[in-house]
PDB file of C-alpha atoms in Angstrom:
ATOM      1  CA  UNK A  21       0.000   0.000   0.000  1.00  0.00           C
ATOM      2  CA  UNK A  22       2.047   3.544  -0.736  1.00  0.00           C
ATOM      3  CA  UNK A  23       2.231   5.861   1.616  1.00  0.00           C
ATOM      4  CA  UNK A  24      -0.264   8.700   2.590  1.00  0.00           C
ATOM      5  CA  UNK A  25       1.296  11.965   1.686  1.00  0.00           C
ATOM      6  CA  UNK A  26       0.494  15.252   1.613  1.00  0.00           C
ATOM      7  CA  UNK A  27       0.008  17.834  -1.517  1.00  0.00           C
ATOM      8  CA  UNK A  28       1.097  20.939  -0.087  1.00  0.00           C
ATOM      9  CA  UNK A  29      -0.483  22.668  -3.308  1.00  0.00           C
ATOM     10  CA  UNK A  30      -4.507  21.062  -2.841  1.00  0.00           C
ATOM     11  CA  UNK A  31      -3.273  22.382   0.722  1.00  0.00           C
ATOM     12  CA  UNK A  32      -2.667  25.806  -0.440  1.00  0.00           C
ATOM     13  CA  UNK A  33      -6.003  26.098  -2.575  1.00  0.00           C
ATOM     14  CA  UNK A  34      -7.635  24.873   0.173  1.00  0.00           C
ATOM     15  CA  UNK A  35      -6.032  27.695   2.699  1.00  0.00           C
ATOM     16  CA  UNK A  36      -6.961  30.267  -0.034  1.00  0.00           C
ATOM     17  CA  UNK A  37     -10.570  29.089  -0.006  1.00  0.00           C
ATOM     18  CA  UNK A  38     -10.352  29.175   3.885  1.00  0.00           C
ATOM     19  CA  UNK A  39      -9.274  33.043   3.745  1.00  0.00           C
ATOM     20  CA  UNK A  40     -11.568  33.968   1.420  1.00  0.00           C
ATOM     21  CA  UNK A  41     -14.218  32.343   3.486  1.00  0.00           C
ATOM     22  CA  UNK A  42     -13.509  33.923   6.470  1.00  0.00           C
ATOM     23  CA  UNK A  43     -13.570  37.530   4.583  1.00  0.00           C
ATOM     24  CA  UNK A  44     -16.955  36.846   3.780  1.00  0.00           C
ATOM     25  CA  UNK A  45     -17.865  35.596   7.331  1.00  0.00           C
ATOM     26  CA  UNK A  46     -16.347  38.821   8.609  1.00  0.00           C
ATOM     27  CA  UNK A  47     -18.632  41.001   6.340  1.00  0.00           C
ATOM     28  CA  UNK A  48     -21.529  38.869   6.849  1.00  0.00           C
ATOM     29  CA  UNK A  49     -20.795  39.592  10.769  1.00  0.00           C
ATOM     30  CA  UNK A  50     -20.500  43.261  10.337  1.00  0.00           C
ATOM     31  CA  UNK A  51     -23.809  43.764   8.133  1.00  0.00           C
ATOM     32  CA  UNK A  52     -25.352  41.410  11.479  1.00  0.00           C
ATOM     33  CA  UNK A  53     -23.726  44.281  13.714  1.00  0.00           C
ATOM     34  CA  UNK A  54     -25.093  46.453  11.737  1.00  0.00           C
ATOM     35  CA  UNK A  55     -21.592  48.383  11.079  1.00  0.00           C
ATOM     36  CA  UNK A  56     -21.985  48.156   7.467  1.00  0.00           C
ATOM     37  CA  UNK A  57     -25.192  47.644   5.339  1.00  0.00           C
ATOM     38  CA  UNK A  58     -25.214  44.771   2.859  1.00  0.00           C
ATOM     39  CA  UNK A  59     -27.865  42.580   1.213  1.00  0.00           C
ATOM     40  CA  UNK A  60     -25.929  39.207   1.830  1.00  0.00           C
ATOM     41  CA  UNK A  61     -29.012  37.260   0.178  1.00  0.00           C
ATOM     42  CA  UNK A  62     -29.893  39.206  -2.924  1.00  0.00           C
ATOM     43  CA  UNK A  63     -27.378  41.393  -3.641  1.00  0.00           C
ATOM     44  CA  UNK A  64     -24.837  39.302  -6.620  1.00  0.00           C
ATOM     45  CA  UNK A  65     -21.773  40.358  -5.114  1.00  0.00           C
ATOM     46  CA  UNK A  66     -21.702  38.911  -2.180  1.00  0.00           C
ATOM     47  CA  UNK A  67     -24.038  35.822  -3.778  1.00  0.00           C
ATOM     48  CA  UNK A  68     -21.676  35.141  -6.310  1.00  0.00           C
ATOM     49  CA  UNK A  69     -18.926  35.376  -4.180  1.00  0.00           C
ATOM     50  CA  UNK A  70     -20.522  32.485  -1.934  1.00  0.00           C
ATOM     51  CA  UNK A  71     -21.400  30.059  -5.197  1.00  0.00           C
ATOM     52  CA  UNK A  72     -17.674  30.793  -5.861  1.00  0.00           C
ATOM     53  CA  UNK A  73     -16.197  29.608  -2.187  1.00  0.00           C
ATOM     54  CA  UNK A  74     -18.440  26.829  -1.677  1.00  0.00           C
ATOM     55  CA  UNK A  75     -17.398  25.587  -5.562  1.00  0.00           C
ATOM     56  CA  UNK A  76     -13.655  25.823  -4.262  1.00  0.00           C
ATOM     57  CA  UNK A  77     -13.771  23.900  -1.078  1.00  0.00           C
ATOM     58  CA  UNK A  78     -16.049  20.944  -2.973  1.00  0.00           C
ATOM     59  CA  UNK A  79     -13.682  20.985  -6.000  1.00  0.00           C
ATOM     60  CA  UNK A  80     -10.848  20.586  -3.337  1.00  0.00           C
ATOM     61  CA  UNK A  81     -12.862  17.915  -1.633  1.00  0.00           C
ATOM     62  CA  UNK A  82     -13.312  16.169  -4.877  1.00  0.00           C
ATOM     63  CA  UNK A  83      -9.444  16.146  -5.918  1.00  0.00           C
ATOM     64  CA  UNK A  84      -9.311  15.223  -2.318  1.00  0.00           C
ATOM     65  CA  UNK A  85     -11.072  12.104  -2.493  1.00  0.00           C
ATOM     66  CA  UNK A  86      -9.367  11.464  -5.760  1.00  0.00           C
ATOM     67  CA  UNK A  87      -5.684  11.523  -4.393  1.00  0.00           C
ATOM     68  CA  UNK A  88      -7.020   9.575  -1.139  1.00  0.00           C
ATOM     69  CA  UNK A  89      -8.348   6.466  -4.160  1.00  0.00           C
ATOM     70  CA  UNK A  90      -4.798   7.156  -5.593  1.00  0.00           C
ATOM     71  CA  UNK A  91      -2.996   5.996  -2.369  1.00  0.00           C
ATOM     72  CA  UNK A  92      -5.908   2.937  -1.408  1.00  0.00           C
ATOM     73  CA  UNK A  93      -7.270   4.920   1.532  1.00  0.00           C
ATOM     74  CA  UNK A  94      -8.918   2.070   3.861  1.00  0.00           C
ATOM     75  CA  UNK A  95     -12.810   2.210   4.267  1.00  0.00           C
ATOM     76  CA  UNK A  96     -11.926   2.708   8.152  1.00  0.00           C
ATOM     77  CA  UNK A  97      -9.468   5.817   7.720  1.00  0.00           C
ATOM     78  CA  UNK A  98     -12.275   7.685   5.904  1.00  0.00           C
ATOM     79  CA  UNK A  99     -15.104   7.037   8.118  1.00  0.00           C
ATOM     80  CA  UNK A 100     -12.656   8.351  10.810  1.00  0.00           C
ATOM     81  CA  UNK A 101     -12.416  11.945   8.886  1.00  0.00           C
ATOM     82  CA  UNK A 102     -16.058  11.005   7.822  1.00  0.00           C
ATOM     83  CA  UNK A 103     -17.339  11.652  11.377  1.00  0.00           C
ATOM     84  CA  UNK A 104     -15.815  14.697  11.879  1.00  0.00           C
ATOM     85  CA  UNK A 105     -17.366  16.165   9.211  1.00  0.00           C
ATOM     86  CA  UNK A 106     -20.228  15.413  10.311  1.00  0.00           C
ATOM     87  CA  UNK A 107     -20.019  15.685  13.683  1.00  0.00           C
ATOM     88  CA  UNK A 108     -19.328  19.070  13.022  1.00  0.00           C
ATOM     89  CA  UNK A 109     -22.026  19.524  10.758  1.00  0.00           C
ATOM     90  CA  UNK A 110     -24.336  19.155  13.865  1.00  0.00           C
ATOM     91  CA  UNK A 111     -22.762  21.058  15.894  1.00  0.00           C
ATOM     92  CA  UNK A 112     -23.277  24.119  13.020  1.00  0.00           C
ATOM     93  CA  UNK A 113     -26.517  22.951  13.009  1.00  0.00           C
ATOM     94  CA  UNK A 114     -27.034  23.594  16.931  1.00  0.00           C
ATOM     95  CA  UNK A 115     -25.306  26.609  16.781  1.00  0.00           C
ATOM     96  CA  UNK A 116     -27.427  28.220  14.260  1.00  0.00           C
ATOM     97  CA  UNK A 117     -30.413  27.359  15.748  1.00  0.00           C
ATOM     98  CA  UNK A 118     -29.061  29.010  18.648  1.00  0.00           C
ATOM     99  CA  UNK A 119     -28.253  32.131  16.908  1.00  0.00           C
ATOM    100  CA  UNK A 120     -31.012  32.243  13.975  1.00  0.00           C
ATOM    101  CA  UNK A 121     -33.379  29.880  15.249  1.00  0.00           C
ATOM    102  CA  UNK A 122     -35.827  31.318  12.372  1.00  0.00           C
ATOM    103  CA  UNK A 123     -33.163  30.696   9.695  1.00  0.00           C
ATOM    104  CA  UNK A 124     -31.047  27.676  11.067  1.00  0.00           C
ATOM    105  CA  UNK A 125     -28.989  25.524   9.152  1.00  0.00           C
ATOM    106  CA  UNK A 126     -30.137  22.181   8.579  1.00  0.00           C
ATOM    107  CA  UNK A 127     -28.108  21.635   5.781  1.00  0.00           C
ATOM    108  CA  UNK A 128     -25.093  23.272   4.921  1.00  0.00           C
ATOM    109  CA  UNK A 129     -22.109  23.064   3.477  1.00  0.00           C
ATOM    110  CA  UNK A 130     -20.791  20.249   5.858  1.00  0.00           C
ATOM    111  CA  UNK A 131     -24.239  18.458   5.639  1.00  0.00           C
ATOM    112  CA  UNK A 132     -23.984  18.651   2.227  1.00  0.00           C
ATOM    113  CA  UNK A 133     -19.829  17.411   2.104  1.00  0.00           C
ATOM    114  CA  UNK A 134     -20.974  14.687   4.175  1.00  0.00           C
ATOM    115  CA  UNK A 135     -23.238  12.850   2.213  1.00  0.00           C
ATOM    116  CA  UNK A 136     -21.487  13.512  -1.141  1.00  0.00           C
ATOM    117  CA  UNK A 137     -18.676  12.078   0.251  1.00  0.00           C
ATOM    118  CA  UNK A 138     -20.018   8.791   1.121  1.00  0.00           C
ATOM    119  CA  UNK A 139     -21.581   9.132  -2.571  1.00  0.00           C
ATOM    120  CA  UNK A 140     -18.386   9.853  -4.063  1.00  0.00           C
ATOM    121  CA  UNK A 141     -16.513   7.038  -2.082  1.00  0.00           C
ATOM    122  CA  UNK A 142     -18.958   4.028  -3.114  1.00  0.00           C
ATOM    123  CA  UNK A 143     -18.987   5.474  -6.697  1.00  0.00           C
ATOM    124  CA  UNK A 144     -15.880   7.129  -7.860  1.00  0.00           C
ATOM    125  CA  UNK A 145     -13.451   3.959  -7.831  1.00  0.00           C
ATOM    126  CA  UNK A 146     -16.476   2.818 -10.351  1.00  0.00           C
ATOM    127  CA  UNK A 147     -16.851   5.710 -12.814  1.00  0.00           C
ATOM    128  CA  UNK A 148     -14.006   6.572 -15.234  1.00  0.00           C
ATOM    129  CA  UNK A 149     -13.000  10.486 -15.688  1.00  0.00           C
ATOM    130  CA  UNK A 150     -14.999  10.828 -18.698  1.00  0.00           C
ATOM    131  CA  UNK A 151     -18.193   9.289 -16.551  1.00  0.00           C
ATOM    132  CA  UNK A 152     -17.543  11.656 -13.991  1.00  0.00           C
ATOM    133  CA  UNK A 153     -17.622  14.954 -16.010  1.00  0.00           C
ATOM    134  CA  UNK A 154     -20.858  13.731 -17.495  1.00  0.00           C
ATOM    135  CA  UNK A 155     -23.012  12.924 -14.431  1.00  0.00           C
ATOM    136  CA  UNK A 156     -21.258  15.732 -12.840  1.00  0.00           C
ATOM    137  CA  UNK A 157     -23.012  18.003 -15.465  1.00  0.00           C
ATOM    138  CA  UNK A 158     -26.482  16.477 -14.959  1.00  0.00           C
ATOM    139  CA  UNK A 159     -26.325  16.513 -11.316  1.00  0.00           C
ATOM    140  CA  UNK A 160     -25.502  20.664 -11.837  1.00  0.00           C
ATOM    141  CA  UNK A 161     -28.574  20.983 -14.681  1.00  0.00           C
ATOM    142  CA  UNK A 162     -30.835  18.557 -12.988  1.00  0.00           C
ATOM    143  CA  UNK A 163     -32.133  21.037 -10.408  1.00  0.00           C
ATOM    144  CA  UNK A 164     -33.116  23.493 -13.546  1.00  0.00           C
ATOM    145  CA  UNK A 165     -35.068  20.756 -15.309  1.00  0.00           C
ATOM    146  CA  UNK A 166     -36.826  19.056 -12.373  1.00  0.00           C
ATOM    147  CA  UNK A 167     -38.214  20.929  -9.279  1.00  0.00           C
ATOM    148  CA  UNK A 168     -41.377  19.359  -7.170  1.00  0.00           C
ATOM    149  CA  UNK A 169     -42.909  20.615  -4.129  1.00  0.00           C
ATOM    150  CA  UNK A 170     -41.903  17.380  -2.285  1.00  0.00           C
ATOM    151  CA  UNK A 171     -38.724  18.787  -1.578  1.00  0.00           C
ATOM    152  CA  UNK A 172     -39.362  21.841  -0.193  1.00  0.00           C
ATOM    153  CA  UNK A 173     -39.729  20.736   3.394  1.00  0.00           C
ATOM    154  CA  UNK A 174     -36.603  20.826   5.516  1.00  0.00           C
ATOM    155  CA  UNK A 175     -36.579  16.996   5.519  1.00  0.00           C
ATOM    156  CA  UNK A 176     -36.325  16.213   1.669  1.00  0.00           C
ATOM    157  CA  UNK A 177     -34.552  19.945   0.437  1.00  0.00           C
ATOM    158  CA  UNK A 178     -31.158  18.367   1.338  1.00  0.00           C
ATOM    159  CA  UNK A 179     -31.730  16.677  -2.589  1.00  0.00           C
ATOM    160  CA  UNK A 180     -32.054  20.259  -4.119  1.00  0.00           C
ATOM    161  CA  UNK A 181     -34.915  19.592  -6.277  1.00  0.00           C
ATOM    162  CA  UNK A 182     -36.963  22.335  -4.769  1.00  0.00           C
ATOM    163  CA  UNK A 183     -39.269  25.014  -6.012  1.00  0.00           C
ATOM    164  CA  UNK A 184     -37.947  27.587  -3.750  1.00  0.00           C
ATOM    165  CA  UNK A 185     -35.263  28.096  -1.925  1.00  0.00           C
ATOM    166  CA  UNK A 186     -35.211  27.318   1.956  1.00  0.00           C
ATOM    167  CA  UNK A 187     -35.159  30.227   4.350  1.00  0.00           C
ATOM    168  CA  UNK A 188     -31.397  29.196   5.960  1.00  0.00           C
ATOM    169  CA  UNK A 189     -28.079  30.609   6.407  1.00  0.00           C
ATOM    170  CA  UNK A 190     -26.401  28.508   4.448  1.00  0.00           C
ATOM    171  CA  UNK A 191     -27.548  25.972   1.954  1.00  0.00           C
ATOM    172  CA  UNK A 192     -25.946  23.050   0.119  1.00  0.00           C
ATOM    173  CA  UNK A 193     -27.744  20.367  -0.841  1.00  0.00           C
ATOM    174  CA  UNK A 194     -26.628  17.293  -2.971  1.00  0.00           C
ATOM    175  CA  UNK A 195     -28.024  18.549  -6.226  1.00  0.00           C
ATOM    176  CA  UNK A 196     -26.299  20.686  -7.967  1.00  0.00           C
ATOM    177  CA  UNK A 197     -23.227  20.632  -5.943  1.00  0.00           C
ATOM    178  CA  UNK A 198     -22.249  16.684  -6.129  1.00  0.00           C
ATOM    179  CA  UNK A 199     -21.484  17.751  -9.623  1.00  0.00           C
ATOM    180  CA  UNK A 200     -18.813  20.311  -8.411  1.00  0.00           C
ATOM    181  CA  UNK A 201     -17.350  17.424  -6.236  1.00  0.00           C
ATOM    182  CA  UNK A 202     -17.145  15.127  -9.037  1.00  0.00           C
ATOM    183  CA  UNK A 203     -15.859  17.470 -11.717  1.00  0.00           C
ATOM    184  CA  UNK A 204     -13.092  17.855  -9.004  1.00  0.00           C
ATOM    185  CA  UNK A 205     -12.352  13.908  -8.787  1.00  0.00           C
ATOM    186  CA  UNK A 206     -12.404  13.983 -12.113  1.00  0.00           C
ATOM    187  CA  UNK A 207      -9.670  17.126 -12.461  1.00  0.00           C
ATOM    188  CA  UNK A 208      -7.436  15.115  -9.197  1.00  0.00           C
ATOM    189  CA  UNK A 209      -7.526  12.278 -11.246  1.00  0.00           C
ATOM    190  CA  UNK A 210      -6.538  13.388 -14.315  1.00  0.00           C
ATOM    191  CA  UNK A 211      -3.563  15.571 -13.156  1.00  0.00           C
ATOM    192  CA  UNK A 212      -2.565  12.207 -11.217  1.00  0.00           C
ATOM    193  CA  UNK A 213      -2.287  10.266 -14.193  1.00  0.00           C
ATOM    194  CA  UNK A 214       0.042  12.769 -16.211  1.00  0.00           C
ATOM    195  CA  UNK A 215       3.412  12.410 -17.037  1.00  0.00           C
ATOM    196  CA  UNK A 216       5.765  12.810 -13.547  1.00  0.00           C
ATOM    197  CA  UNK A 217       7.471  16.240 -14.512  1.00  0.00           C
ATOM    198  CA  UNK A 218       5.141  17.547 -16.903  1.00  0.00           C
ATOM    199  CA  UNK A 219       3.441  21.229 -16.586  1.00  0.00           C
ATOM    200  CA  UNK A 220      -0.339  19.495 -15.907  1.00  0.00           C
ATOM    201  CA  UNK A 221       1.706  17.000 -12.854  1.00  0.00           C
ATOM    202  CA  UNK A 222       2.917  19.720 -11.490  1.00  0.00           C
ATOM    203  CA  UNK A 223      -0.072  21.974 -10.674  1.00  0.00           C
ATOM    204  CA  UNK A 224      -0.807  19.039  -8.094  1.00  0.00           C
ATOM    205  CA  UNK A 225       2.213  17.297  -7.159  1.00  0.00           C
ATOM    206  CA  UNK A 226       4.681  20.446  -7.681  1.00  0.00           C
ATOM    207  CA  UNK A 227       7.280  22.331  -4.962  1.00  0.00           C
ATOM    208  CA  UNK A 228       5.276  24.489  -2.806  1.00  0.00           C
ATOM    209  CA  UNK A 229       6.673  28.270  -3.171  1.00  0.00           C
ATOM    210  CA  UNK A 230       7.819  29.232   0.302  1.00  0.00           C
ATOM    211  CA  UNK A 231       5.797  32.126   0.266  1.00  0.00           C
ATOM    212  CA  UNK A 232       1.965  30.172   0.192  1.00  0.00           C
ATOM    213  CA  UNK A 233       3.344  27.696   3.099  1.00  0.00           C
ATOM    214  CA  UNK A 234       1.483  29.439   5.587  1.00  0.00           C
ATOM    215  CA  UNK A 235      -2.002  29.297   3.126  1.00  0.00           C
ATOM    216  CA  UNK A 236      -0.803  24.863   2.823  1.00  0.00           C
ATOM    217  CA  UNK A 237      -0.733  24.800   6.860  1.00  0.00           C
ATOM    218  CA  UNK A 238      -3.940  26.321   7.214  1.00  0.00           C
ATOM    219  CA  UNK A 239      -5.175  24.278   4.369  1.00  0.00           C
ATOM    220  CA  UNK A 240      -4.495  21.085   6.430  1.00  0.00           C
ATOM    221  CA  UNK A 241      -6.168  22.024   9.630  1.00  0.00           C
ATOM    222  CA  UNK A 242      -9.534  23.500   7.039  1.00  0.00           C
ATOM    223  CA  UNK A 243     -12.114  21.883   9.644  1.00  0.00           C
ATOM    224  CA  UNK A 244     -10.674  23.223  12.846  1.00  0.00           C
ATOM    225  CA  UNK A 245     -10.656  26.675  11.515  1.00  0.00           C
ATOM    226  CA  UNK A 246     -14.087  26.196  10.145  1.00  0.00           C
ATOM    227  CA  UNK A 247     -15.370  25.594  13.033  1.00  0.00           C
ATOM    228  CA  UNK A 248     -13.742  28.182  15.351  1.00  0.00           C
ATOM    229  CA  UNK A 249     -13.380  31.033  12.908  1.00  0.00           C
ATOM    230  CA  UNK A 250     -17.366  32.432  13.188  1.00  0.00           C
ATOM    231  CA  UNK A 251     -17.015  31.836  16.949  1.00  0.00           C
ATOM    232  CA  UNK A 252     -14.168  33.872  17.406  1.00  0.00           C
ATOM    233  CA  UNK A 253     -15.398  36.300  14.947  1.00  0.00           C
ATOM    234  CA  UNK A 254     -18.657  37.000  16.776  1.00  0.00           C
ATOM    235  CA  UNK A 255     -16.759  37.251  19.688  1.00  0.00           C
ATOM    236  CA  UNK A 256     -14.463  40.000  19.294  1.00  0.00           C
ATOM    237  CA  UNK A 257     -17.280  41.992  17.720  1.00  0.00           C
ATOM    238  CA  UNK A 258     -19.609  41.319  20.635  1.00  0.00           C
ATOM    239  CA  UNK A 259     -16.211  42.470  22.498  1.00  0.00           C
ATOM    240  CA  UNK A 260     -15.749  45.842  19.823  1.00  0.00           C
ATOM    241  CA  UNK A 261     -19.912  46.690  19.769  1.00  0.00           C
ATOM    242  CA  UNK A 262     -19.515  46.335  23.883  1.00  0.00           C
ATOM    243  CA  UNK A 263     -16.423  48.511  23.732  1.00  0.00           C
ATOM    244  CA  UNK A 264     -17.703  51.003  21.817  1.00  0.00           C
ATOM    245  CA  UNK A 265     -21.103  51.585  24.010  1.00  0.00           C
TER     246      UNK A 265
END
């Protein structure tokens, strides 16, 4: 069995989405202060900006999954990392509810990585690339083409074939986003197969530039600082708004 090793660059991209994440928390947390005023729901530049972090971290969880098929990750190693995902998931869930108990999260981006990634698992050793781009594009169109009030309730919207979208603060079901995930398999496991030493090898398996090391450290500890960032966040504000009364 080869070794598990580490891609300091799918670290770095995953730092960078990290970063950018936590920018957008930190707005999001002023505009709840009310220190600036921003329509985080309807307003495209900060929706767009969201479509674009949450398509990072699932494209790195997709390459991800594809490196850990590349080095025969055991079914008992991944349900390890499985449950913290989703351990954590509920424990965003809680503390939503806590803090929006109108607009909790029931299924959110860590929901939502959850059960793609058990999807992903079963499936991906069983798909080629070529598969994967293709269902990856119907599961992103299938939510255009086929929408039923069935799903609407917070019990079955965690499919994404809804008619309108949920009243939550974040929101990431299966369908369309599974396709990100497997596009991203599909992208890991092509650059794996490349020539060692060619330009498309290296974007993955390439020297780290000194300079993004810090971005690859974060990138490894992604769930910790997911889970602490918004806490500390909300703290020091709740510190700064107390402060400045």
């Amino acid at each position: 069995m080869p070794i598990a090793t580490r891609y300091p660059r799918l670290d770095a991209l995953r730092g960078f989405a990290i970063v950018w994440m936590a920018l957008f928390h930190f707005a999001f947390d002023l505009n709840h202060f009310r220190w600036i005023q921003q329509d985080f729901y309807r307003d495209p530049f900060w929706t767009l900006q969201r479509s674009l972090i949450v398509s990072l971290f699932l494209l790195c969880a997709g390459m991800g999954q594809a490196l850990a098929l590349h080095q025969q990750q055991t079914w008992p190693r991944f349900w390890r990392r499985w449950a913290q995902v989703a351990g954590c998931a509920v424990l965003v869930s809680l503390g939503s509810w806590w803090m929006f108990p109108r607009s909790f999260i029931s299924f959110g981006v860590l929901h939502g990585m959850a059960v793609m990634l058990v999807l992903l698992r079963w499936a991906g050793p069983r798909l080629s690339i070529g598969a994967c781009l293709l269902l990856g594009l119907l599961c992103l169109g299938l939510p255009s083409w086929v929408q039923d009030p069935f799903f609407d309730s917070r019990w079955s919207n965690w499919i994404g074939l809804v008619t309108r979208k949920p009243i939550a603060e974040d929101y990431v079901p299966v369908l369309p986003w599974l396709g990100v995930m497997l596009w991203g398999f599909a992208l890991g496991r092509w650059l794996l197969q490349q020539k060692r030493g060619s330009v498309a090898a290296g974007l993955i398996t390439g020297p780290m530039p000194r300079l993004l090391n810090p971005l690859a450290v974060l990138g490894r500890w992604s769930l910790s600082f997911y889970m602490l960032h918004q806490p500390v966040l909300i703290a020091l504000l709740t510190l700064a708004a107390t402060m400045h009364t």
